[in-house]
Tab-separated table of C-alpha atoms in Angstrom:
chain	number	residue	atom	x	y	z
A	1	MET	CA	-28.057	-19.804	-20.008
A	2	GLN	CA	-26.782	-17.241	-22.494
A	3	PRO	CA	-24.796	-14.264	-21.205
A	4	SER	CA	-26.439	-10.926	-21.843
A	5	SER	CA	-23.125	-9.246	-22.627
A	6	ASP	CA	-19.382	-9.782	-22.412
A	7	ALA	CA	-19.143	-7.268	-19.578
A	8	ALA	CA	-21.736	-9.187	-17.548
A	9	LEU	CA	-19.340	-12.147	-17.463
A	10	GLY	CA	-16.435	-10.166	-16.101
A	11	GLY	CA	-15.007	-9.464	-19.525
A	12	VAL	CA	-14.266	-6.365	-21.493
A	13	ALA	CA	-17.126	-4.994	-23.597
A	14	GLY	CA	-16.533	-6.280	-27.106
A	15	TYR	CA	-14.354	-9.169	-25.897
A	16	PRO	CA	-15.392	-12.402	-27.636
A	17	VAL	CA	-17.583	-14.483	-25.332
A	18	GLU	CA	-16.209	-17.772	-26.695
A	19	ARG	CA	-12.673	-16.683	-25.818
A	20	LEU	CA	-13.811	-15.815	-22.295
A	21	TYR	CA	-15.332	-19.280	-21.915
A	22	ARG	CA	-12.052	-20.891	-23.065
A	23	GLU	CA	-10.039	-18.810	-20.584
A	24	VAL	CA	-12.386	-19.670	-17.714
A	25	ALA	CA	-12.337	-23.366	-18.632
A	26	LEU	CA	-8.535	-23.448	-18.812
A	27	ILE	CA	-8.058	-21.771	-15.429
A	28	ALA	CA	-10.817	-23.811	-13.761
A	29	TYR	CA	-9.411	-27.079	-15.115
A	30	HIS	CA	-5.821	-26.470	-14.058
A	31	PHE	CA	-6.245	-24.498	-10.830
A	32	HIS	CA	-9.642	-25.840	-9.689
A	33	TRP	CA	-10.903	-22.308	-9.084
A	34	SER	CA	-14.631	-21.646	-9.194
A	35	ARG	CA	-16.323	-19.792	-12.025
A	36	ALA	CA	-17.098	-16.934	-9.640
A	37	GLU	CA	-13.447	-16.655	-8.541
A	38	ILE	CA	-12.206	-16.567	-12.117
A	39	LEU	CA	-14.794	-14.056	-13.298
A	40	ALA	CA	-13.944	-11.822	-10.333
A	41	LEU	CA	-10.445	-11.372	-11.807
A	42	ASP	CA	-9.980	-8.352	-13.993
A	43	HIS	CA	-9.251	-8.985	-17.656
A	44	ALA	CA	-5.478	-8.430	-17.422
A	45	GLU	CA	-5.051	-10.717	-14.420
A	46	ARG	CA	-7.136	-13.470	-16.010
A	47	LEU	CA	-4.976	-13.304	-19.136
A	48	ARG	CA	-1.842	-13.446	-16.991
A	49	TRP	CA	-3.026	-16.693	-15.370
A	50	VAL	CA	-3.815	-18.138	-18.799
A	51	GLN	CA	-0.253	-17.277	-19.901
A	52	GLU	CA	1.189	-18.941	-16.787
A	53	ILE	CA	-0.783	-22.133	-17.385
A	54	LEU	CA	0.314	-22.253	-21.029
A	55	ALA	CA	3.953	-21.760	-19.971
A	56	ILE	CA	3.662	-24.651	-17.496
A	57	LEU	CA	2.181	-26.878	-20.191
A	58	LYS	CA	4.984	-26.015	-22.637
A	59	ARG	CA	7.609	-27.071	-20.090
A	60	GLN	CA	6.049	-30.497	-19.560
A	61	PRO	CA	7.432	-33.338	-21.656
A	62	ALA	CA	5.182	-34.858	-24.300
A	63	PRO	CA	3.176	-37.884	-23.038
A	64	ASN	CA	5.157	-40.350	-25.206
A	65	SER	CA	8.500	-38.712	-24.481
A	66	ASP	CA	11.377	-40.800	-23.103
A	67	GLU	CA	12.406	-37.979	-20.732
């Protein structure tokens, strides 16, 4: 199913749809939130959660690390 517009997916008009999909996938994968819950977030809050997830991932040691 193709979205009719960025705004219809809870995004900002003119916001790249592919970027929205990546943000939703990242949040859903790490927090196990539903698509509806994530799309109900406003743009700024969704970006904030993406930033928090990326910060958590940066703090984790690499898989082959001896730490």
